[in-house]
Amino acid sequence: MPRKRRRLVVRDRKKTALRIAIVVISLIALAGVAVLAALTAKNCGTQLITRTLPLTSSELVCGTGDGIMYVRGGALNFYSFKDEDNNFTRPLTAAPTGIAGSAGIKAVYSKNAVQIIDAPFDIEPEGEVIALRCGRAHAAVCTKRPNGDENVTVYGLNGQQIYEFPFSAGRLVNFGFSEASGSTLWLMELDTDSGSPRTTITTFDLDRMSSTGVITVSDQLVEDVFFTGSSVYIVGTDSLIRYSASANREVYRVQLYGYRVIDKSITGDSPVLLLMPRSASDIAGAPSLRILTVSQKDVAGETAVSVSVPEGAVGCHLVNGSLVIVTGNGLKLISNKGKPLESAPLPVGVTASSEKLDEHHILMERSGEYVLLSVGK
């Protein structure tokens, strides 16, 4: 007899008065996204728009590229950046432990189940769900078995299983989807059996259902991976390494000299990275940052400039190739050449923190509430 499936999202059932109330309240909240202020940086044509959102820091919040998902009052809500007709609310039967999404696929998950929004059934994988990533049209779920072994299982929009990648205990370090295509899954594996750490990054094209390359780095630890149309960039503890996306061949290395990469912007032809000294634990402890720009040609042609961090800064982020510094009462926009472009006051003070959602949006916290900053031309 098949095992009964648990459902996180309820559909096609007669709603109780409580659930109707939840949906109505959530829709009112979505419609009532308030306090819109446009601040135009006249010197560079960049528009900075702030919106006060009906969110609190105690709620699960997730940027999806096309909007924000959040959980409130037993319901999953979505707020679209561009079109309020795309906003939605889904009642939940249980509180999820996490949410994840992209412009193409959105999901909630608990330790035992994953629900892809609008899929006909829930996913109950073997083992405990410990992480979830979403690509263009796929969700990758990492689960841990009782013996410590881990699996990354890929599912499609309808919740059907597409592929599975098994790993021995302790070997899987990270995984995710390519920023360039959204359909290439990468998996990072660390091997320490020989006494010298060796990191292997494997890429798999889910459209063609085939492996597209294996990259091995043995002279340093790997901290991040990101993709462009023609490049695979490996962020190591000592250097940034560019590989060609077509042949997985190393093209060049740029030394990082005691810095670590804390953000990146890859919207233009030349990737831009934000570096912070490894001796600093956070922005407040870093007197200055470096903006590193590299090319996607055979020679790095790198340029690096230092930028002072103003007192009271709560966040520094790269958006559209420029640096945005968030302070308690304003914003500073700086080019990747280190040139100040514009300063603008905030309509409300940011007292806690800020988080980059994507290349165009930053979420700022103010006394337990959230303010959304949109950056565009």
Coordinates of C-alpha atoms in Angstrom, one line a residue:
M1 CA 0.0 0.0 0.0
P2 CA 1.6 3.3 -1.0
R3 CA 2.7 5.7 1.8
K4 CA 0.3 8.6 2.3
R5 CA 1.8 11.9 1.2
R6 CA 1.9 14.9 3.5
R7 CA 1.0 18.2 2.0
L8 CA 2.5 21.5 2.9
V9 CA 0.4 23.6 0.4
V10 CA -3.4 22.9 0.3
R11 CA -5.3 23.2 -3.0
D12 CA -8.7 22.2 -4.3
R13 CA -10.2 21.8 -0.9
K14 CA -13.0 23.5 0.8
K15 CA -11.3 26.3 2.8
T16 CA -12.2 26.9 6.4
A17 CA -13.1 30.4 7.6
L18 CA -9.6 30.7 9.1
R19 CA -7.8 30.0 5.9
I20 CA -10.1 32.4 4.0
A21 CA -9.2 35.0 6.6
I22 CA -5.5 34.3 6.1
V23 CA -5.7 34.7 2.4
V24 CA -7.7 37.9 2.6
I25 CA -5.4 39.5 5.1
S26 CA -2.3 38.5 3.1
L27 CA -3.7 39.9 -0.1
I28 CA -4.5 43.2 1.6
A29 CA -0.9 43.3 2.9
L30 CA 0.4 42.6 -0.6
A31 CA -1.8 45.3 -2.1
G32 CA -0.8 47.7 0.6
V33 CA 2.9 47.8 0.0
A34 CA 3.4 51.3 1.1
V35 CA 5.7 54.4 1.1
L36 CA 7.2 54.6 -2.4
A37 CA 10.0 57.1 -2.8
A38 CA 12.1 57.6 -6.0
L39 CA 15.6 59.0 -5.6
T40 CA 17.4 59.7 -8.9
A41 CA 21.1 59.9 -9.0
K42 CA 21.3 62.6 -11.6
N43 CA 25.0 62.4 -12.4
C44 CA 24.8 58.8 -13.6
G45 CA 21.2 58.3 -14.5
T46 CA 20.7 55.6 -11.9
Q47 CA 17.3 55.5 -10.2
L48 CA 17.1 54.4 -6.6
I49 CA 13.6 53.5 -5.4
T50 CA 12.7 52.5 -1.9
R51 CA 9.5 50.7 -0.8
T52 CA 8.5 49.9 2.7
L53 CA 7.4 46.2 2.7
P54 CA 4.8 44.5 5.0
L55 CA 7.5 42.2 6.4
T56 CA 9.2 41.7 9.7
S57 CA 12.6 40.2 10.5
S58 CA 10.9 37.3 12.4
E59 CA 9.4 35.9 9.1
L60 CA 11.0 33.6 6.6
V61 CA 11.9 35.8 3.6
C62 CA 13.5 34.8 0.3
G63 CA 14.4 36.8 -2.9
T64 CA 13.5 35.0 -6.1
G65 CA 14.8 37.3 -8.8
D66 CA 11.3 38.3 -9.9
G67 CA 10.1 39.1 -6.4
I68 CA 10.1 38.2 -2.7
M69 CA 8.5 35.2 -1.0
Y70 CA 7.6 35.3 2.7
V71 CA 5.7 33.2 5.2
R72 CA 3.2 34.9 7.5
G73 CA 0.3 33.6 9.6
G74 CA 0.3 30.1 8.1
A75 CA 0.5 31.3 4.5
L76 CA 3.1 31.6 1.8
N77 CA 3.0 34.9 0.1
F78 CA 4.7 36.2 -3.1
Y79 CA 5.3 39.9 -3.9
S80 CA 6.2 40.6 -7.5
F81 CA 8.8 43.3 -8.3
K82 CA 7.1 44.3 -11.6
D83 CA 3.5 43.2 -11.8
E84 CA 1.1 43.0 -8.8
D85 CA -1.1 40.6 -10.9
N86 CA 1.6 38.0 -10.2
N87 CA 1.3 38.3 -6.5
F88 CA -0.1 35.2 -4.8
T89 CA -0.9 33.6 -1.4
R90 CA -1.0 29.9 -0.6
P91 CA -2.3 28.6 2.7
L92 CA 0.1 26.2 4.5
T93 CA -0.8 23.2 6.7
A94 CA 2.5 23.4 8.6
A95 CA 5.2 25.9 9.2
P96 CA 8.1 25.3 6.8
T97 CA 11.7 25.4 7.9
G98 CA 12.9 27.1 4.8
I99 CA 11.8 28.6 1.5
A100 CA 13.7 29.0 -1.8
G101 CA 12.8 30.2 -5.3
S102 CA 13.8 31.6 -8.7
A103 CA 11.8 33.4 -11.4
G104 CA 10.8 30.0 -12.8
I105 CA 10.2 27.8 -9.8
K106 CA 9.4 28.4 -6.1
A107 CA 9.3 25.9 -3.2
V108 CA 8.9 25.5 0.6
Y109 CA 10.4 22.7 2.6
S110 CA 10.6 21.0 6.0
K111 CA 12.9 18.4 7.3
N112 CA 10.8 15.6 5.7
A113 CA 9.1 17.1 2.7
V114 CA 9.4 19.6 -0.2
Q115 CA 6.5 21.3 -1.9
I116 CA 7.2 22.9 -5.3
I117 CA 4.5 25.5 -5.7
D118 CA 1.7 24.4 -8.0
A119 CA 3.1 20.9 -8.4
P120 CA 0.4 18.2 -8.0
F121 CA 2.0 16.4 -5.1
D122 CA 4.6 16.8 -2.4
I123 CA 8.1 15.3 -2.4
E124 CA 9.1 13.1 0.5
P125 CA 12.7 12.2 -0.1
E126 CA 14.7 9.7 1.8
G127 CA 16.7 11.3 4.6
E128 CA 16.5 14.7 6.2
V129 CA 16.2 17.8 3.9
I130 CA 19.1 20.1 4.7
A131 CA 19.3 22.5 1.7
L132 CA 17.4 23.5 -1.4
R133 CA 18.4 25.4 -4.5
C134 CA 16.2 26.6 -7.4
G135 CA 17.3 27.1 -11.0
R136 CA 15.4 28.2 -14.1
A137 CA 13.0 25.2 -14.1
H138 CA 14.4 22.7 -11.6
A139 CA 14.8 22.4 -7.8
A140 CA 17.8 20.6 -6.4
V141 CA 17.3 19.1 -2.9
C142 CA 20.1 18.0 -0.6
T143 CA 19.3 15.3 1.9
K144 CA 21.3 13.5 4.6
R145 CA 20.9 9.8 5.4
P146 CA 21.4 8.4 9.0
N147 CA 24.9 7.2 8.1
G148 CA 25.9 10.7 7.0
D149 CA 25.8 10.1 3.3
E150 CA 24.2 12.9 1.2
N151 CA 22.2 13.0 -2.0
V152 CA 21.4 15.9 -4.3
T153 CA 18.2 15.1 -6.1
V154 CA 16.9 17.2 -9.0
Y155 CA 13.1 17.7 -9.5
G156 CA 11.2 19.3 -12.3
L157 CA 8.3 21.8 -12.2
N158 CA 5.8 19.1 -11.6
G159 CA 7.7 17.5 -8.7
Q160 CA 9.0 14.6 -10.8
Q161 CA 12.5 13.3 -10.1
I162 CA 15.0 14.1 -12.9
Y163 CA 18.4 13.0 -11.6
E164 CA 20.3 12.0 -8.5
F165 CA 23.9 12.6 -7.3
P166 CA 25.1 10.6 -4.3
F167 CA 28.0 11.7 -2.1
S168 CA 29.8 9.9 0.7
A169 CA 29.6 11.5 4.2
G170 CA 31.4 14.8 4.5
R171 CA 32.4 15.2 0.8
L172 CA 29.7 17.6 -0.5
V173 CA 30.6 21.2 0.2
N174 CA 28.1 23.2 -1.8
F175 CA 25.9 23.1 -4.9
G176 CA 23.8 25.5 -7.0
F177 CA 22.7 26.6 -10.4
S178 CA 24.6 28.6 -13.1
E179 CA 23.7 32.3 -13.2
A180 CA 24.3 32.2 -16.9
S181 CA 21.7 29.6 -18.0
G182 CA 19.9 28.5 -14.8
S183 CA 19.8 25.0 -16.1
T184 CA 23.4 24.0 -15.3
L185 CA 23.8 22.4 -11.9
W186 CA 27.2 22.6 -10.2
L187 CA 28.3 20.4 -7.3
M188 CA 31.4 21.1 -5.2
E189 CA 33.1 18.1 -3.6
L190 CA 36.1 18.2 -1.2
D191 CA 38.5 15.3 -0.9
T192 CA 40.9 15.3 2.1
D193 CA 41.9 11.5 2.0
S194 CA 45.3 12.2 0.7
G195 CA 46.2 14.8 3.4
S196 CA 46.2 17.6 0.8
P197 CA 42.7 19.1 0.2
R198 CA 41.4 18.7 -3.4
T199 CA 38.2 20.4 -4.6
T200 CA 36.3 19.0 -7.5
I201 CA 33.5 21.1 -9.3
T202 CA 31.3 19.1 -11.5
T203 CA 28.8 20.7 -13.9
F204 CA 25.7 19.0 -15.3
D205 CA 23.4 20.3 -18.0
L206 CA 19.8 19.5 -17.1
D207 CA 18.4 20.4 -20.5
R208 CA 20.7 17.9 -22.2
M209 CA 20.9 15.5 -19.2
S210 CA 24.7 15.2 -19.5
S211 CA 27.8 16.2 -17.6
T212 CA 29.5 19.2 -19.1
G213 CA 32.8 19.3 -17.2
V214 CA 34.9 18.5 -14.2
I215 CA 37.3 21.1 -12.7
T216 CA 39.8 20.1 -10.0
V217 CA 41.6 22.6 -7.7
S218 CA 44.3 21.2 -5.4
D219 CA 46.5 24.1 -4.4
Q220 CA 43.9 26.1 -2.4
L221 CA 40.4 25.8 -0.9
V222 CA 37.5 26.9 -3.1
E223 CA 34.9 29.2 -1.5
D224 CA 32.6 30.0 -4.4
V225 CA 31.8 29.3 -8.1
F226 CA 30.0 31.6 -10.5
F227 CA 29.2 31.5 -14.3
T228 CA 28.9 33.8 -17.3
G229 CA 28.1 32.8 -20.8
S230 CA 31.7 32.1 -21.7
S231 CA 33.4 31.6 -18.3
V232 CA 33.5 29.6 -15.1
Y233 CA 35.1 31.5 -12.2
I234 CA 36.5 29.7 -9.2
V235 CA 36.9 31.9 -6.1
G236 CA 39.7 30.3 -4.0
T237 CA 41.4 31.3 -0.8
D238 CA 44.4 32.5 -2.7
S239 CA 43.3 33.5 -6.2
L240 CA 40.4 34.0 -8.6
I241 CA 40.7 31.5 -11.5
R242 CA 38.9 31.8 -14.8
Y243 CA 38.1 28.7 -16.8
S244 CA 36.6 28.7 -20.3
A245 CA 33.0 27.4 -20.1
S246 CA 33.3 25.5 -23.4
A247 CA 36.4 23.5 -22.6
N248 CA 36.8 23.8 -18.8
R249 CA 40.4 25.0 -19.5
E250 CA 42.1 27.3 -17.1
V251 CA 42.7 30.7 -18.7
Y252 CA 44.2 32.9 -16.0
R253 CA 44.6 33.5 -12.3
V254 CA 44.4 36.7 -10.3
Q255 CA 45.9 36.7 -6.8
L256 CA 43.6 37.9 -4.0
Y257 CA 46.4 38.9 -1.6
G258 CA 44.8 38.3 1.8
Y259 CA 41.3 39.3 0.7
R260 CA 38.1 37.3 0.4
V261 CA 35.3 37.9 -2.1
I262 CA 32.1 39.1 -0.4
D263 CA 30.0 40.0 -3.4
K264 CA 30.0 40.0 -7.2
S265 CA 28.2 41.6 -10.1
I266 CA 28.2 39.8 -13.5
T267 CA 25.6 41.8 -15.5
G268 CA 28.2 43.5 -17.8
D269 CA 31.0 42.2 -20.0
S270 CA 33.5 42.4 -17.2
P271 CA 32.7 40.7 -13.8
V272 CA 33.2 43.0 -10.8
L273 CA 34.0 41.5 -7.4
L274 CA 34.0 43.2 -3.9
L275 CA 36.9 42.2 -1.6
M276 CA 37.2 42.5 2.1
P277 CA 40.4 41.8 4.2
R278 CA 40.4 38.4 5.7
S279 CA 41.4 40.0 9.0
A280 CA 38.0 41.7 9.2
S281 CA 35.0 39.7 10.4
D282 CA 32.4 42.1 9.0
I283 CA 31.9 45.4 7.2
A284 CA 32.2 47.4 10.5
G285 CA 35.7 45.9 11.1
A286 CA 37.0 46.7 7.6
P287 CA 38.4 50.2 7.1
S288 CA 38.4 49.8 3.4
L289 CA 37.3 47.4 0.6
R290 CA 38.6 46.7 -2.8
I291 CA 36.7 46.6 -6.1
L292 CA 38.2 44.1 -8.5
T293 CA 37.3 44.1 -12.2
V294 CA 38.4 41.4 -14.6
S295 CA 37.9 40.6 -18.2
Q296 CA 36.5 37.5 -20.0
K297 CA 39.4 37.4 -22.4
D298 CA 42.6 35.4 -22.4
V299 CA 44.3 38.0 -20.2
A300 CA 42.7 39.1 -17.0
G301 CA 43.5 42.8 -17.5
E302 CA 42.5 43.3 -13.9
T303 CA 42.0 46.7 -12.2
A304 CA 41.6 47.1 -8.4
V305 CA 40.6 50.2 -6.5
S306 CA 40.3 50.8 -2.7
V307 CA 37.1 52.3 -1.2
S308 CA 36.9 53.6 2.3
V309 CA 34.0 52.2 4.4
P310 CA 32.2 55.1 6.1
E311 CA 31.4 55.0 9.8
G312 CA 28.0 53.6 10.4
A313 CA 27.9 51.4 7.3
V314 CA 25.5 48.5 7.6
G315 CA 26.1 46.9 4.2
C316 CA 28.1 47.1 1.0
H317 CA 26.8 45.5 -2.2
L318 CA 27.5 45.4 -5.9
V319 CA 24.5 46.1 -8.1
N320 CA 24.8 46.5 -11.9
G321 CA 28.5 46.7 -11.6
S322 CA 28.5 49.6 -9.1
L323 CA 29.0 49.7 -5.3
V324 CA 26.1 50.7 -3.1
I325 CA 27.0 51.5 0.5
V326 CA 24.1 51.5 2.9
T327 CA 24.4 53.6 6.1
G328 CA 21.9 54.3 8.8
N329 CA 20.5 57.4 7.0
G330 CA 21.6 57.2 3.4
L331 CA 23.0 55.6 0.3
K332 CA 26.3 56.0 -1.4
L333 CA 26.7 54.9 -5.1
I334 CA 30.3 54.3 -6.3
S335 CA 31.5 53.2 -9.7
N336 CA 33.7 50.2 -10.2
K337 CA 36.6 52.6 -10.8
G338 CA 36.1 54.0 -7.3
K339 CA 34.5 57.3 -8.4
P340 CA 31.6 58.6 -6.2
L341 CA 28.5 58.8 -8.4
E342 CA 25.9 60.0 -6.0
S343 CA 24.7 60.2 -2.4
A344 CA 21.1 60.1 -1.5
P345 CA 19.2 60.2 1.9
L346 CA 16.9 57.4 2.9
P347 CA 13.3 58.2 3.7
V348 CA 13.7 56.0 6.7
G349 CA 16.7 55.1 8.8
V350 CA 18.3 51.6 8.4
T351 CA 19.4 50.6 11.8
A352 CA 20.2 46.8 11.6
S353 CA 21.4 45.3 8.3
S354 CA 21.0 45.0 4.6
E355 CA 21.0 42.0 2.2
K356 CA 21.4 41.9 -1.6
L357 CA 18.7 39.9 -3.2
D358 CA 19.9 40.1 -6.8
E359 CA 21.6 42.5 -9.2
H360 CA 18.8 45.1 -8.8
H361 CA 17.4 44.8 -5.3
I362 CA 18.7 45.2 -1.7
L363 CA 16.6 44.4 1.3
M364 CA 17.3 46.7 4.3
E365 CA 16.1 46.2 7.9
R366 CA 14.8 49.0 10.0
S367 CA 13.8 48.3 13.6
G368 CA 12.4 44.8 12.7
E369 CA 10.8 46.0 9.5
Y370 CA 12.0 45.8 5.9
V371 CA 12.6 48.4 3.2
L372 CA 13.3 47.3 -0.4
L373 CA 15.8 49.3 -2.5
S374 CA 15.5 48.9 -6.3
V375 CA 18.4 50.0 -8.4
G376 CA 17.9 50.6 -12.2
K377 CA 18.6 52.9 -15.1

